[in-house]
Structures are given as C-alpha cells and as structure tokens.
Coordinates of C-alpha atoms in Angstrom, one line a residue:
Chain R
M246 CA -31.4 9.7 25.2
T247 CA -35.0 10.0 26.2
A248 CA -37.7 7.8 24.6
T249 CA -39.2 10.7 22.7
A250 CA -35.9 11.8 21.3
Q251 CA -35.2 8.2 20.3
A252 CA -38.6 8.0 18.6
I253 CA -37.9 11.2 16.6
D254 CA -34.4 10.1 15.9
L255 CA -35.6 6.7 14.5
A256 CA -38.9 8.0 13.1
E257 CA -38.7 5.9 10.0
D258 CA -37.4 2.7 11.6
K259 CA -38.8 0.4 14.1
P260 CA -37.6 1.3 17.6
E261 CA -35.1 -1.5 17.8
S262 CA -33.9 -1.3 14.2
L263 CA -30.3 -2.6 13.6
W264 CA -29.5 0.1 11.1
G265 CA -30.8 2.8 13.5
K266 CA -28.5 1.5 16.2
A267 CA -25.6 1.4 13.9
R268 CA -26.2 4.9 12.7
K269 CA -26.3 6.2 16.3
R270 CA -23.1 4.4 17.1
F271 CA -21.5 5.9 14.0
F272 CA -22.5 9.5 14.8
R273 CA -21.2 9.1 18.4
H274 CA -17.8 8.0 17.1
K275 CA -15.7 11.2 17.6
L276 CA -12.9 10.3 15.2
A277 CA -15.4 9.3 12.5
M278 CA -17.2 12.7 13.0
F279 CA -13.9 14.5 12.7
G280 CA -13.2 12.5 9.5
L281 CA -16.6 13.2 8.1
I282 CA -16.4 16.9 8.6
T283 CA -12.8 17.2 7.3
L284 CA -13.6 15.1 4.2
S285 CA -16.8 17.2 3.5
L286 CA -14.6 20.3 3.7
L287 CA -12.1 18.8 1.3
I288 CA -14.8 17.8 -1.1
F289 CA -16.3 21.3 -0.8
V290 CA -13.1 23.2 -1.6
S291 CA -12.3 20.9 -4.6
V292 CA -15.8 21.1 -6.1
A293 CA -16.2 24.9 -5.5
A294 CA -12.6 25.6 -6.5
P295 CA -13.4 28.1 -9.3
L296 CA -15.6 30.1 -6.9
L297 CA -13.0 30.2 -4.1
T298 CA -10.0 31.3 -6.0
P299 CA -9.4 33.9 -8.8
H300 CA -6.3 32.1 -10.1
S301 CA -6.1 29.4 -12.8
P302 CA -4.6 26.0 -11.7
T303 CA -2.6 25.5 -15.0
E304 CA -1.9 28.9 -16.4
I305 CA 1.8 29.8 -16.3
D306 CA 2.7 33.3 -15.0
L307 CA 6.4 33.9 -15.5
R308 CA 6.3 37.2 -13.6
S309 CA 5.5 35.6 -10.3
I310 CA 7.7 32.5 -10.1
R311 CA 8.5 30.9 -6.7
Q312 CA 6.9 33.6 -4.6
P313 CA 6.6 33.0 -0.9
P314 CA 3.1 33.1 0.6
S315 CA 1.5 36.6 0.3
A316 CA -1.9 38.3 0.5
D317 CA -2.4 37.6 -3.2
H318 CA -1.0 34.0 -3.2
W319 CA -1.9 32.6 0.3
L320 CA 0.4 29.6 -0.2
G321 CA 2.8 31.2 -2.6
T322 CA 3.5 30.1 -6.2
D323 CA 5.4 27.2 -7.8
G324 CA 8.2 27.0 -10.3
T325 CA 6.0 28.3 -13.1
G326 CA 4.2 31.0 -11.2
R327 CA 1.0 29.0 -10.5
D328 CA -0.9 29.6 -7.3
V329 CA -0.2 26.7 -4.9
L330 CA -3.5 27.0 -3.0
T331 CA -5.5 27.0 -6.3
R332 CA -3.6 23.9 -7.5
I333 CA -4.3 22.1 -4.2
F334 CA -8.0 22.8 -4.5
Y335 CA -8.1 21.5 -8.1
A336 CA -5.8 18.6 -7.3
G337 CA -8.4 17.5 -4.7
R338 CA -10.8 16.8 -7.6
I339 CA -8.4 14.5 -9.3
S340 CA -7.2 12.6 -6.2
L341 CA -10.7 12.1 -4.8
S342 CA -12.2 11.0 -8.1
V343 CA -9.4 8.6 -8.8
G344 CA -10.1 7.1 -5.4
L345 CA -13.8 6.8 -6.1
V346 CA -13.6 5.4 -9.6
A347 CA -10.8 3.0 -8.8
V348 CA -12.5 1.7 -5.7
T349 CA -15.7 1.2 -7.8
I350 CA -13.8 -0.9 -10.4
S351 CA -12.1 -2.8 -7.6
M352 CA -15.4 -3.5 -5.8
I353 CA -17.3 -4.7 -9.0
I354 CA -14.5 -7.2 -9.9
G355 CA -14.0 -8.2 -6.2
V356 CA -17.7 -8.7 -5.4
I357 CA -18.4 -10.7 -8.6
I358 CA -15.3 -13.0 -8.3
G359 CA -15.7 -13.4 -4.5
S360 CA -19.4 -14.2 -4.6
I361 CA -19.1 -16.7 -7.5
A362 CA -16.2 -18.4 -5.7
G363 CA -17.9 -18.4 -2.3
Y364 CA -21.3 -19.6 -3.5
A365 CA -20.2 -22.1 -6.1
G366 CA -17.4 -23.6 -4.0
G367 CA -15.5 -26.7 -5.3
K368 CA -13.4 -26.4 -8.5
V369 CA -14.8 -23.0 -9.5
D370 CA -13.7 -21.7 -6.1
M371 CA -10.3 -23.3 -6.4
T372 CA -9.6 -21.9 -9.8
L373 CA -10.8 -18.4 -8.9
M374 CA -8.8 -18.3 -5.7
R375 CA -5.6 -19.4 -7.6
V376 CA -6.1 -16.5 -10.0
T377 CA -6.6 -14.2 -7.0
D378 CA -3.4 -15.7 -5.5
V379 CA -1.4 -14.8 -8.6
F380 CA -2.6 -11.2 -8.3
M381 CA -1.8 -11.2 -4.6
T382 CA 1.7 -12.5 -5.2
F383 CA 2.9 -9.3 -6.7
P384 CA 3.8 -6.5 -4.4
S385 CA 0.9 -4.3 -5.6
L386 CA 2.9 -1.1 -6.0
V387 CA 5.6 -2.7 -8.1
I388 CA 3.1 -4.2 -10.5
I389 CA 1.0 -1.0 -10.6
I390 CA 4.1 0.9 -11.5
T391 CA 4.9 -1.5 -14.3
V392 CA 1.4 -1.6 -15.7
A393 CA 1.1 2.2 -15.5
A394 CA 4.3 2.6 -17.4
A395 CA 3.2 0.0 -20.0
L396 CA -0.2 1.7 -20.6
G397 CA 1.3 5.2 -20.5
P398 CA 0.7 7.6 -17.7
S399 CA -2.6 9.4 -17.4
V400 CA -5.5 9.9 -14.9
Y401 CA -7.7 7.3 -16.6
N402 CA -5.0 4.7 -16.7
A403 CA -4.2 5.4 -13.1
M404 CA -7.9 4.7 -12.2
L405 CA -8.0 1.6 -14.4
V406 CA -4.7 0.1 -13.2
I407 CA -5.3 0.7 -9.5
G408 CA -8.9 -0.6 -9.8
M409 CA -7.9 -3.7 -11.7
L410 CA -5.1 -4.6 -9.3
T411 CA -6.7 -3.9 -5.9
W412 CA -9.7 -6.3 -6.1
P413 CA -8.2 -9.5 -4.7
S414 CA -8.6 -8.5 -1.0
I415 CA -12.2 -7.6 -1.6
A416 CA -12.8 -10.9 -3.5
R417 CA -11.3 -12.8 -0.6
L418 CA -13.5 -11.0 1.9
V419 CA -16.7 -11.6 0.0
R420 CA -15.8 -15.2 -0.6
G421 CA -15.2 -15.8 3.1
Q422 CA -18.5 -14.2 3.9
F423 CA -20.4 -16.3 1.3
L424 CA -18.7 -19.5 2.5
T425 CA -20.0 -18.9 6.0
L426 CA -23.4 -17.5 5.1
R427 CA -24.1 -20.2 2.6
E428 CA -24.4 -22.8 5.4
Q429 CA -26.4 -20.7 7.8
Q430 CA -29.9 -21.8 8.8
F431 CA -31.8 -19.0 7.1
V432 CA -30.1 -19.8 3.8
R433 CA -30.9 -23.5 4.2
A434 CA -34.4 -22.6 5.1
A435 CA -34.8 -20.5 1.9
R436 CA -33.3 -23.2 -0.2
S437 CA -35.6 -25.8 1.3
I438 CA -38.7 -23.9 0.4
G439 CA -37.5 -23.7 -3.2
V440 CA -36.2 -20.1 -3.5
T441 CA -34.3 -19.8 -6.7
R442 CA -30.5 -19.6 -6.6
G443 CA -30.5 -16.0 -7.9
Q444 CA -32.8 -14.9 -5.1
I445 CA -30.8 -16.7 -2.5
V446 CA -27.6 -14.9 -3.6
F447 CA -29.1 -11.4 -4.0
K448 CA -31.9 -11.4 -1.4
H449 CA -30.5 -13.6 1.4
I450 CA -26.7 -13.7 1.2
F451 CA -25.6 -10.5 -0.4
P452 CA -27.4 -8.0 2.0
N453 CA -25.6 -9.7 4.9
T454 CA -22.2 -9.0 3.4
V455 CA -22.9 -5.3 2.7
S456 CA -21.6 -3.9 6.0
S457 CA -18.2 -5.6 5.8
I458 CA -17.8 -4.6 2.2
A459 CA -18.6 -1.0 3.1
V460 CA -15.9 -1.0 5.7
A461 CA -13.4 -2.6 3.3
L462 CA -14.3 -0.1 0.6
T463 CA -13.8 2.9 2.8
I464 CA -10.3 1.7 3.8
G465 CA -9.9 0.9 0.1
V466 CA -10.5 4.5 -1.0
A467 CA -7.9 5.7 1.6
N468 CA -5.3 3.2 0.3
I469 CA -6.0 4.1 -3.4
I470 CA -5.5 7.8 -2.7
L471 CA -2.1 6.9 -1.3
L472 CA -1.3 4.7 -4.3
E473 CA -2.4 7.4 -6.8
A474 CA -0.2 9.9 -4.9
S475 CA 2.8 7.5 -5.1
L476 CA 2.2 6.9 -8.8
S477 CA 1.9 10.6 -9.6
F478 CA 4.9 11.3 -7.4
L479 CA 7.0 8.9 -9.5
G480 CA 5.7 10.6 -12.7
L481 CA 3.5 7.6 -13.7
G482 CA 0.1 8.9 -12.7
V483 CA -1.5 12.2 -13.3
Q484 CA 0.5 14.3 -15.7
A485 CA 1.4 18.0 -15.7
P486 CA -0.1 20.5 -16.1
T487 CA -3.1 18.8 -14.4
P488 CA -2.4 19.1 -10.7
S489 CA -2.6 16.2 -8.3
W490 CA -1.3 16.2 -4.7
G491 CA 1.2 13.5 -5.7
N492 CA 2.7 15.3 -8.7
M493 CA 2.9 18.6 -6.9
L494 CA 5.3 16.9 -4.5
R495 CA 7.2 15.5 -7.5
D496 CA 7.8 19.0 -8.8
A497 CA 9.4 20.0 -5.5
Q498 CA 12.0 17.2 -5.2
S499 CA 15.2 19.3 -5.6
L500 CA 17.0 20.0 -2.4
N501 CA 16.9 23.7 -3.1
I502 CA 13.0 23.8 -3.1
L503 CA 12.9 21.3 -0.3
Q504 CA 15.0 23.6 1.9
E505 CA 14.1 27.1 0.8
M506 CA 10.5 26.8 -0.5
P507 CA 8.5 24.5 1.9
W508 CA 5.2 26.2 0.8
M509 CA 5.5 24.2 -2.5
W510 CA 5.6 20.7 -1.0
V511 CA 4.4 20.8 2.6
P512 CA 0.7 21.8 1.9
P513 CA 0.0 19.1 -0.8
G514 CA 1.7 16.5 1.4
L515 CA -0.5 17.5 4.3
M516 CA -3.6 17.4 2.1
I517 CA -2.8 13.7 1.2
A518 CA -2.3 12.9 4.8
L519 CA -5.5 14.7 5.9
A520 CA -7.7 13.2 3.2
V521 CA -6.4 9.6 3.9
L522 CA -6.6 10.1 7.7
S523 CA -10.2 11.3 7.6
I524 CA -11.3 8.5 5.4
N525 CA -9.5 6.0 7.7
F526 CA -11.3 7.6 10.6
I527 CA -14.7 7.1 8.8
G528 CA -13.8 3.5 8.1
D529 CA -13.0 2.9 11.7
G530 CA -16.3 4.5 12.7
L531 CA -18.2 2.3 10.2
R532 CA -16.5 -0.8 11.6
D533 CA -17.4 0.0 15.1
A534 CA -20.9 0.9 14.1
L535 CA -21.6 -2.1 11.9
D536 CA -19.7 -4.7 13.8
P537 CA -20.1 -4.1 17.5
K538 CA -18.5 -7.4 18.3
S539 CA -15.1 -6.5 16.8
I540 CA -12.5 -5.8 19.4
H541 CA -11.3 -2.3 19.5
Chain S
M171 CA 7.5 -30.5 7.6
T172 CA 10.0 -31.1 4.8
T173 CA 7.2 -32.6 2.6
Y174 CA 5.1 -29.5 3.3
I175 CA 7.8 -27.1 2.3
V176 CA 8.6 -29.1 -0.9
R177 CA 4.9 -29.2 -1.8
R178 CA 4.5 -25.5 -1.2
I179 CA 7.5 -24.8 -3.5
L180 CA 6.0 -27.1 -6.2
I181 CA 2.6 -25.4 -6.0
S182 CA 4.4 -22.0 -6.5
L183 CA 6.1 -23.0 -9.7
P184 CA 3.0 -22.7 -12.0
I185 CA 2.2 -19.4 -10.3
I186 CA 5.8 -18.2 -11.1
L187 CA 5.3 -19.3 -14.7
V188 CA 2.1 -17.4 -15.1
I189 CA 3.8 -14.4 -13.6
T190 CA 6.7 -14.5 -16.1
V191 CA 4.2 -14.5 -18.9
I192 CA 2.3 -11.5 -17.5
V193 CA 5.5 -9.6 -16.7
F194 CA 6.9 -10.3 -20.2
L195 CA 3.7 -9.0 -21.9
L196 CA 3.7 -5.9 -19.7
A197 CA 7.4 -5.1 -20.3
N198 CA 6.8 -5.4 -24.0
M199 CA 3.6 -3.3 -24.0
M200 CA 5.5 -0.2 -23.0
P201 CA 5.4 2.5 -25.6
G202 CA 8.8 2.8 -27.3
D203 CA 11.6 0.4 -27.0
A204 CA 15.1 0.4 -25.7
V205 CA 16.6 1.5 -29.1
M206 CA 14.2 4.4 -29.3
A207 CA 15.0 5.3 -25.7
M208 CA 18.7 5.5 -26.5
I209 CA 18.2 8.0 -29.3
S210 CA 18.0 11.6 -28.2
S211 CA 17.6 14.7 -30.4
D212 CA 21.4 15.4 -30.2
S213 CA 22.3 11.9 -31.4
P214 CA 20.0 11.1 -34.4
M215 CA 20.2 7.6 -35.9
E216 CA 19.6 6.4 -39.4
A217 CA 16.4 4.3 -39.9
D218 CA 18.4 1.2 -41.0
L219 CA 20.8 1.6 -38.1
I220 CA 17.7 1.5 -35.8
K221 CA 16.6 -1.7 -37.5
L222 CA 20.0 -3.2 -37.1
R223 CA 20.2 -2.5 -33.4
Q224 CA 16.6 -3.7 -32.9
G225 CA 17.7 -6.9 -34.7
Q226 CA 20.7 -7.3 -32.4
L227 CA 18.5 -7.0 -29.3
G228 CA 15.9 -9.5 -30.8
L229 CA 13.2 -6.8 -30.8
D230 CA 12.0 -7.7 -34.3
L231 CA 11.0 -11.2 -33.5
P232 CA 7.4 -12.2 -32.8
L233 CA 6.5 -11.9 -29.1
Y234 CA 6.1 -15.6 -28.3
E235 CA 9.6 -16.2 -29.8
Q236 CA 11.1 -13.4 -27.7
Y237 CA 9.4 -14.9 -24.6
G238 CA 10.7 -18.4 -25.5
R239 CA 14.2 -17.0 -25.7
W240 CA 13.8 -15.2 -22.4
L241 CA 12.4 -18.2 -20.6
G242 CA 15.1 -20.5 -22.1
N243 CA 17.8 -18.2 -20.8
L244 CA 16.0 -17.9 -17.5
L245 CA 16.1 -21.7 -17.0
K246 CA 19.8 -21.6 -17.8
G247 CA 20.1 -19.0 -15.0
S248 CA 20.4 -15.9 -17.1
L249 CA 18.1 -13.0 -16.7
G250 CA 19.3 -11.4 -20.0
Y251 CA 21.3 -8.2 -20.5
S252 CA 20.4 -4.6 -19.9
F253 CA 19.4 -2.9 -23.1
Q254 CA 21.1 0.3 -21.8
T255 CA 24.5 -0.8 -20.5
G256 CA 24.8 -4.4 -21.8
E257 CA 25.4 -5.6 -18.2
P258 CA 23.9 -9.0 -17.2
V259 CA 20.7 -8.3 -15.3
G260 CA 21.5 -11.0 -12.7
Q261 CA 24.8 -9.3 -12.0
M262 CA 23.1 -5.9 -11.7
I263 CA 20.6 -7.3 -9.2
L264 CA 23.3 -9.1 -7.2
T265 CA 25.4 -6.0 -6.8
R266 CA 22.5 -3.9 -5.7
I267 CA 20.5 -6.3 -3.6
P268 CA 22.7 -6.0 -0.4
A269 CA 21.8 -2.3 -0.3
T270 CA 18.1 -3.0 -0.4
L271 CA 18.4 -5.8 2.1
E272 CA 20.3 -3.5 4.5
L273 CA 17.6 -0.9 4.2
M274 CA 14.8 -3.4 4.6
G275 CA 16.5 -5.1 7.4
L276 CA 17.0 -2.1 9.6
S277 CA 13.5 -0.8 8.8
L278 CA 12.0 -4.1 9.8
L279 CA 14.1 -4.2 13.0
I280 CA 13.0 -0.6 14.0
S281 CA 9.3 -1.2 13.1
V282 CA 9.0 -4.6 14.8
I283 CA 10.7 -3.5 18.1
L284 CA 8.9 -0.2 18.2
G285 CA 5.6 -1.5 17.0
V286 CA 5.4 -4.4 19.5
F287 CA 6.6 -2.3 22.4
L288 CA 4.1 0.6 21.7
G289 CA 1.3 -1.9 20.9
T290 CA 1.8 -3.7 24.2
I291 CA 1.8 -0.5 26.2
S292 CA -1.3 0.7 24.4
A293 CA -3.1 -2.5 25.3
M294 CA -2.0 -2.8 28.9
K295 CA -3.1 0.8 29.5
Q296 CA -6.3 0.5 27.5
Y297 CA -8.5 3.6 27.4
S298 CA -5.8 5.7 29.0
P299 CA -4.6 9.0 27.5
M300 CA -1.5 7.1 26.4
D301 CA -3.6 4.6 24.6
Y302 CA -5.6 7.3 22.8
G303 CA -2.3 9.1 21.9
L304 CA -0.8 6.0 20.4
T305 CA -4.0 5.1 18.5
L306 CA -3.9 8.6 16.9
F307 CA -0.2 8.1 16.1
G308 CA -1.1 4.7 14.5
F309 CA -3.7 6.3 12.3
T310 CA -1.4 9.1 11.3
G311 CA 1.3 6.5 10.5
I312 CA -0.9 4.6 8.0
S313 CA -2.1 7.8 6.5
I314 CA 1.1 9.7 5.7
P315 CA 2.6 8.8 2.3
D316 CA 6.1 7.4 2.8
F317 CA 7.6 9.8 0.2
F318 CA 6.2 12.8 2.1
L319 CA 7.6 11.4 5.3
G320 CA 10.9 11.0 3.6
M321 CA 10.9 14.6 2.4
I322 CA 10.0 15.8 5.9
L323 CA 12.9 13.8 7.4
I324 CA 15.3 15.2 4.9
F325 CA 14.1 18.7 5.5
I326 CA 14.4 18.5 9.3
F327 CA 17.3 16.2 10.0
A328 CA 19.5 16.6 6.9
L329 CA 18.9 20.2 5.7
K330 CA 17.9 22.1 8.9
L331 CA 19.8 20.3 11.6
G332 CA 22.5 18.8 9.4
W333 CA 22.7 15.6 11.5
F334 CA 22.4 13.2 8.6
P335 CA 23.4 13.3 4.9
T336 CA 20.5 13.9 2.4
S337 CA 21.2 11.0 0.1
G338 CA 23.4 8.2 -1.1
M339 CA 24.9 5.2 0.7
V340 CA 28.4 6.5 1.6
T341 CA 30.1 9.9 1.4
A342 CA 31.5 10.2 -2.2
G343 CA 35.2 10.1 -2.4
T344 CA 35.9 8.6 1.0
E345 CA 36.8 5.1 2.0
F346 CA 33.9 2.8 3.0
S347 CA 33.3 2.8 6.8
W348 CA 30.4 1.3 8.6
S349 CA 29.7 4.5 10.7
D350 CA 29.5 6.6 7.5
N351 CA 27.2 3.9 5.9
L352 CA 24.9 3.8 9.0
R353 CA 24.6 7.6 9.0
H354 CA 23.4 7.4 5.4
L355 CA 21.1 4.5 6.2
F356 CA 19.3 6.0 9.2
L357 CA 16.9 8.4 7.6
P358 CA 15.7 6.2 4.7
A359 CA 15.3 3.3 7.1
L360 CA 13.3 5.5 9.5
A361 CA 11.0 6.7 6.7
L362 CA 10.4 3.2 5.6
A363 CA 9.9 2.0 9.2
L364 CA 7.3 4.4 10.5
V365 CA 4.4 3.3 8.5
R366 CA 5.1 -0.4 9.4
T367 CA 5.5 0.6 13.1
S368 CA 1.9 1.8 13.2
V369 CA 0.7 -1.4 11.5
F370 CA 2.5 -3.7 13.9
M371 CA 1.4 -1.5 16.8
R372 CA -2.2 -1.8 15.9
Y373 CA -2.1 -5.6 15.5
T374 CA 0.0 -6.1 18.7
R375 CA -2.6 -4.0 20.6
A376 CA -5.5 -6.0 19.3
S377 CA -3.7 -9.3 19.9
V378 CA -2.7 -8.5 23.4
L379 CA -6.2 -7.3 24.3
E380 CA -7.4 -10.7 23.1
V381 CA -5.2 -12.7 25.5
I382 CA -5.2 -10.3 28.4
N383 CA -8.3 -11.8 29.9
E384 CA -7.5 -15.4 29.3
D385 CA -7.7 -17.8 32.3
Y386 CA -4.0 -18.6 32.2
V387 CA -3.1 -15.0 32.6
R388 CA -5.3 -14.7 35.7
T389 CA -3.8 -18.0 37.0
A390 CA -0.3 -16.6 36.5
R391 CA -1.2 -13.5 38.5
A392 CA -3.0 -15.5 41.1
K393 CA 0.1 -17.7 41.8
G394 CA 2.0 -14.5 42.5
M395 CA 4.0 -14.0 39.3
T396 CA 5.4 -10.4 39.0
E397 CA 3.6 -8.2 36.5
R398 CA 6.7 -8.2 34.3
V399 CA 6.8 -12.0 34.1
V400 CA 3.1 -12.2 33.4
T401 CA 3.5 -9.7 30.6
V402 CA 6.5 -11.2 28.9
R403 CA 6.0 -14.9 29.5
H404 CA 2.3 -15.3 29.5
I405 CA 0.8 -12.5 27.6
L406 CA 3.4 -11.6 24.9
R407 CA 4.4 -15.1 24.1
N408 CA 0.8 -15.9 23.1
A409 CA -0.1 -12.5 21.7
L410 CA 2.8 -12.3 19.3
I411 CA 2.0 -15.5 17.4
P412 CA -0.7 -13.8 15.1
V413 CA 1.7 -10.8 14.8
I414 CA 4.2 -13.1 13.0
T415 CA 1.8 -13.4 10.1
V416 CA 1.3 -9.7 9.9
I417 CA 5.1 -9.2 9.8
G418 CA 5.3 -11.7 7.0
I419 CA 2.7 -10.0 4.9
N420 CA 4.4 -6.7 5.5
L421 CA 7.8 -8.0 4.2
T422 CA 6.3 -7.6 0.7
V423 CA 4.9 -4.2 1.4
L424 CA 8.3 -3.2 2.8
F425 CA 9.9 -4.5 -0.4
A426 CA 7.6 -2.3 -2.6
G427 CA 8.0 0.7 -0.3
S428 CA 11.7 0.5 -0.7
V429 CA 11.2 1.5 -4.4
I430 CA 10.0 4.9 -3.4
I431 CA 12.3 5.5 -0.5
E432 CA 15.3 4.4 -2.5
T433 CA 14.4 6.9 -5.2
I434 CA 14.0 9.8 -2.8
F435 CA 17.2 9.1 -0.8
Q436 CA 19.2 8.0 -3.9
W437 CA 19.9 4.7 -2.1
P438 CA 21.5 2.5 -4.7
G439 CA 19.5 -0.6 -4.3
I440 CA 17.3 -2.6 -6.7
G441 CA 14.3 -0.4 -6.1
M442 CA 16.1 2.6 -7.6
M443 CA 17.4 0.3 -10.4
F444 CA 13.8 -0.6 -11.2
I445 CA 12.6 3.0 -11.4
N446 CA 15.5 4.0 -13.6
A447 CA 14.7 1.0 -15.8
I448 CA 11.1 2.0 -16.1
A449 CA 12.1 5.5 -17.2
L450 CA 14.5 4.0 -19.8
R451 CA 12.1 1.2 -21.0
D452 CA 14.9 -1.3 -20.2
S453 CA 12.6 -4.3 -20.3
P454 CA 15.1 -7.1 -19.3
V455 CA 15.9 -5.1 -16.1
I456 CA 12.2 -4.5 -15.4
M457 CA 11.4 -8.2 -15.9
G458 CA 14.3 -9.2 -13.8
Y459 CA 13.1 -7.0 -10.9
V460 CA 9.5 -8.0 -11.1
L461 CA 10.4 -11.6 -11.1
I462 CA 12.7 -11.2 -8.1
S463 CA 9.9 -9.4 -6.3
A464 CA 7.5 -12.2 -7.0
F465 CA 10.1 -14.6 -5.6
V466 CA 10.5 -12.5 -2.5
V467 CA 6.7 -12.5 -1.9
L468 CA 6.4 -16.3 -2.3
L469 CA 9.4 -16.9 -0.1
A470 CA 8.1 -14.5 2.6
N471 CA 4.8 -16.3 2.6
L472 CA 6.5 -19.7 3.0
V473 CA 8.9 -18.5 5.7
T474 CA 5.9 -16.9 7.6
D475 CA 3.9 -20.1 7.5
V476 CA 6.9 -22.2 8.6
T477 CA 7.8 -19.8 11.5
Y478 CA 4.1 -19.8 12.5
S479 CA 4.1 -23.5 12.9
F480 CA 7.2 -23.4 15.1
A481 CA 5.8 -20.6 17.2
D482 CA 2.4 -22.2 17.7
P483 CA 2.7 -26.0 18.3
R484 CA -1.1 -26.3 17.8
I485 CA -0.6 -25.7 14.1
R486 CA 0.5 -28.7 12.1
Y487 CA 0.9 -28.7 8.3
E488 CA 0.4 -32.1 6.6

C-alpha cells in the first residue's frame, strides 16, 4: 500500500495507530471477510423477511402440505403447508437475537465477576472462582436442558438460561487478564500517582482486556446459536409455531420425512452451520487482527 | 501423588453438595409433577386420588424435607425410585450406562486418532493446500450441530445406501452379537466423533507448530535421525502433552453430546433416559442423571490432571 493510500485509509488515526493496523489485518483476513459478508446477508434476509417473501411464517395452509420445491415455494412446504424458505428467513431473527441477547447477559455477568475476582484477589478471588468452578462442573448442555425444562420452554427463557450459564469462561478470561495487568508497570505507575481505584479499573486495566473479550464474545455467539438450536431441537427452546432453525429440524425427525422430504430439514440445518461458521471465521479474523502474537 | 488425589477428592465434596442442592431445586421447579404427568385425558383421576398418590411419593412435604429425605437416601447409596416405573434410579443408570460408555468410548477413540493424525499432518505441511483444506474442515466440524450431522449420516448411510441401521443398539428379535451391535454403533459414534475430531485436530496442530522449531528437534535432525523418528519421538511426544488436557475437557462435552446423539439414534443409554425423564417430569431420574454427570466431570478433571503429571515429569503436584 502506498503512503498516500495509507494516509487516506487511516485518516482519523495517527499513522502508526494500533487499531488502524488491527483493522487492516482484519480486512485482509479472507475467511473473516467471507464470514462478514455471509453474516450480513443472513442478517439482511431475516430483517427484510416480510419484504422478500409473500408467505406467512406461521399461517397453516392445509391445501399445500409437504409440497416439494416449486416456483411458488422455492424450498417447498412443511407438514402444515407453511413455506420453508419463509420460515428460514423468520427463524434467522430468532436464532440471531437469542445469540446476541444471551451473549450480552453472559458478558455482563462474566466481566463483572471476572474483574472483581482479578482485581481484588485473595479471599474474594477464591470465593468467586469456587462459584465459577461449580458452574463449570456441569456439562453445560445437561444443565441448560434441566433449567430450560424447569422454567418452561420459551424464547426468553432460552436467552436467559443460556446467558446465565455460559459466563464462567468469560469470567475466567477477564480474571486472568486482570491478574496480569494489575502488576504491570503502567498500572503501578498510575497507582503511585494516586489515581483512584475506579479509574485504574475502568481507564487503565479494562481497555486492555477489550480485545480478548471481543474475540471470546464472537466465538460465544457462535456457540450460543448452536446451544439454542440444540435446545429447540429437543423441544425445550423456541416453541411452535414460532420458527427457529433448531425446531424446524425437530419437526422433520421422522424417517419418512428424513428420506423423502429433505427440503424440510436440510436447508435449516445448513443455515445453522452457515451462521455459526461465518461467526467463527469472524472470530478467527479478530483474533489474528487483535493478537498478532498468537500462533496460527 | 496419593495425598494430592485424596485432597482433590475432598475439595470436590462441598462442590458436589452444592450441586445436589441446585439440582434438587431445579428438578422441583419444573411445572407439573410426576402424578400430573401420569394423568392423561383418557385416564382421569379423582382429586383425592391425586392427593393420595402425591402423598405416597412425598410430593406434599416441604421442599427442605424432601431434600433431606433424598440426601439421606443418597448417603445410604440409593438414588430414589422413578416416579414413572417405580424402578430404582441407581439400577436404571447401571443398566444403561454401558451403552453410553460404549458410544463415548468409540467416539473418543475415533476422534483422538483422527484428530491427532490430521493435526500433525496439517502442522508438518503448514501453509500447504492440505493444511488449508484441513483448517476449513476443522472450522466446519465445530460449526455443524451434531444433531444435523446425525441426520445427514442417517440419510446417506442408513436410508439411501442401507449400509447401517437407522437406530437402536441391536436388531430387534435377534440374538445379541458383537458384529450386529457394532453396525448399530458406528453411525452414532461417528456423528459424536466428528466435532471432537476437529477440536483435537486444531489443538494438535497448534501444539506441534510450537515444538517444531525447538532446539532439540533440530538436534535430532542434525544427528541424522529419520524424519519418522523425529516426528514420532521428538515432536509428537512433546506436542501431545497439552493435548491431553484438551481431551480431558472434552470428555465432559462428549458426555453432554451423547444426550442428543442417543435421542436421534434411539441409542438406549443414560442420555436418552435423561431426555425421556425430562419429558415426563420424572425428577428422581433427572436428579440421578445430573448428579452422575457432575461426578463424571469431576472425575474426568482429576484423571486429566493425574495423567498430565505422568506425561510431563516437569509437573509435580504437592
């Protein structure tokens, strides 16, 4: 890249800005770009669903049950005559928003617990980490299934349950970062000139953890979409008639549908894989961009 | 080492106790109870009969008393009785756990061998088309939901090609034979293994890349060792140590994954028992299963740490 191009590219930053470099590394990452474009498309079709399709995602049409793909129904219809493509678009809204909301809950809890444990250290750290251990002891899917069944299956409970049970890994990450950063020279220097504790935490330590949290959260969204799909597949997440990619696969479990009507289950399955794959690609790109030292 | 193991077990006890409380509360928070779940519209029950049945099952007692009874029985070695069939939960788990262990065992075997093998190739040929291909395979592996993978495998290998049965553990109505059992086992084990394969592959690759430039590897080459000996004796022996931890962590993921795979393939292990119990609100069975799974996790962590210290003599636990 020539000097002028670089200057234009980084117009707002100083020429050697760390973020500018990271951004450039990210946009050069081919897989991450593929992920970003695919994910944008997925978000677009789910947001613009009513404009893209004339069918309703929930309305039952008994005259057109289990029709194979045709000009009117591009991906055919399901067991109650609903258009599969339409349901896939609308399901994207549910799956993606469960991912976003749950990861936000998980991040808030994880960051708070992790930073308190990491900054305070000593007994506070020990107690909080024991609690985290208890949460980590459960195989997460088993406990998520149990809690979802206890609370009663719904979209909101799925968000809540997944968010409340996926924070331990983020808490551990943040705690680890705080433990290291706390002893760094720049933090000691800040402390020595009398900067208040709040300012040290928020102005000096926290900003340095943002990049690794960002990577963890991206991967987190991918895993949460998988969890929600599994829950809905087992009938403990999003409930009919609201479509989600997971419960569309649940509806197609009989061997007859599996064998004779692949249009009912292959597309929603591919959508889950595509969404998760592109988010994982973005996460990988972020990691490479933000942490150039990591071996890849 | 013995002191370390004993101490680790003692530290785990309070965690297990906390877990029992949480599990108990959860199982009892479920809407409806076992008596209600038994009633269907075609077998209506009188209100006082419902009361009586609830009394027999101890469902009318205050929660803490129910918990006390459950914990007391647990200490005596009893996990209680299924609300649905009256069978002892311990017995139910014992008869079903071999199926789950068989499934987990084969998946672990497939995924470790395949994962380590592919990961090593990927690292030795870094930046080759092969490496890129395997990296993409790895990403796809962690992104495909295991139940979708299971359905694809059934569709292709059971329904279209007819090579394997679609579900179950043995062919109904025939005498048990290992070959028949293994034919039933293959597809679910493969579905469960593929996700883990990509995880092990990615870690092996990173780990091999880390040791590949070490001085001792160069020394081994310099003194004329064949490439095979260098790879196996010098690179892999060191690179696989951190992979042990990853395998340990994944034991618990494998355990959880078996819940879904067993449901799809109707594999009669404890995962399927758990999902059925969830549907029927059979809380003693649910509690029994969750407790067992917590044990499995704690045990897996312990075994991992101990194996780790044997594999890497630099690590010493006090």
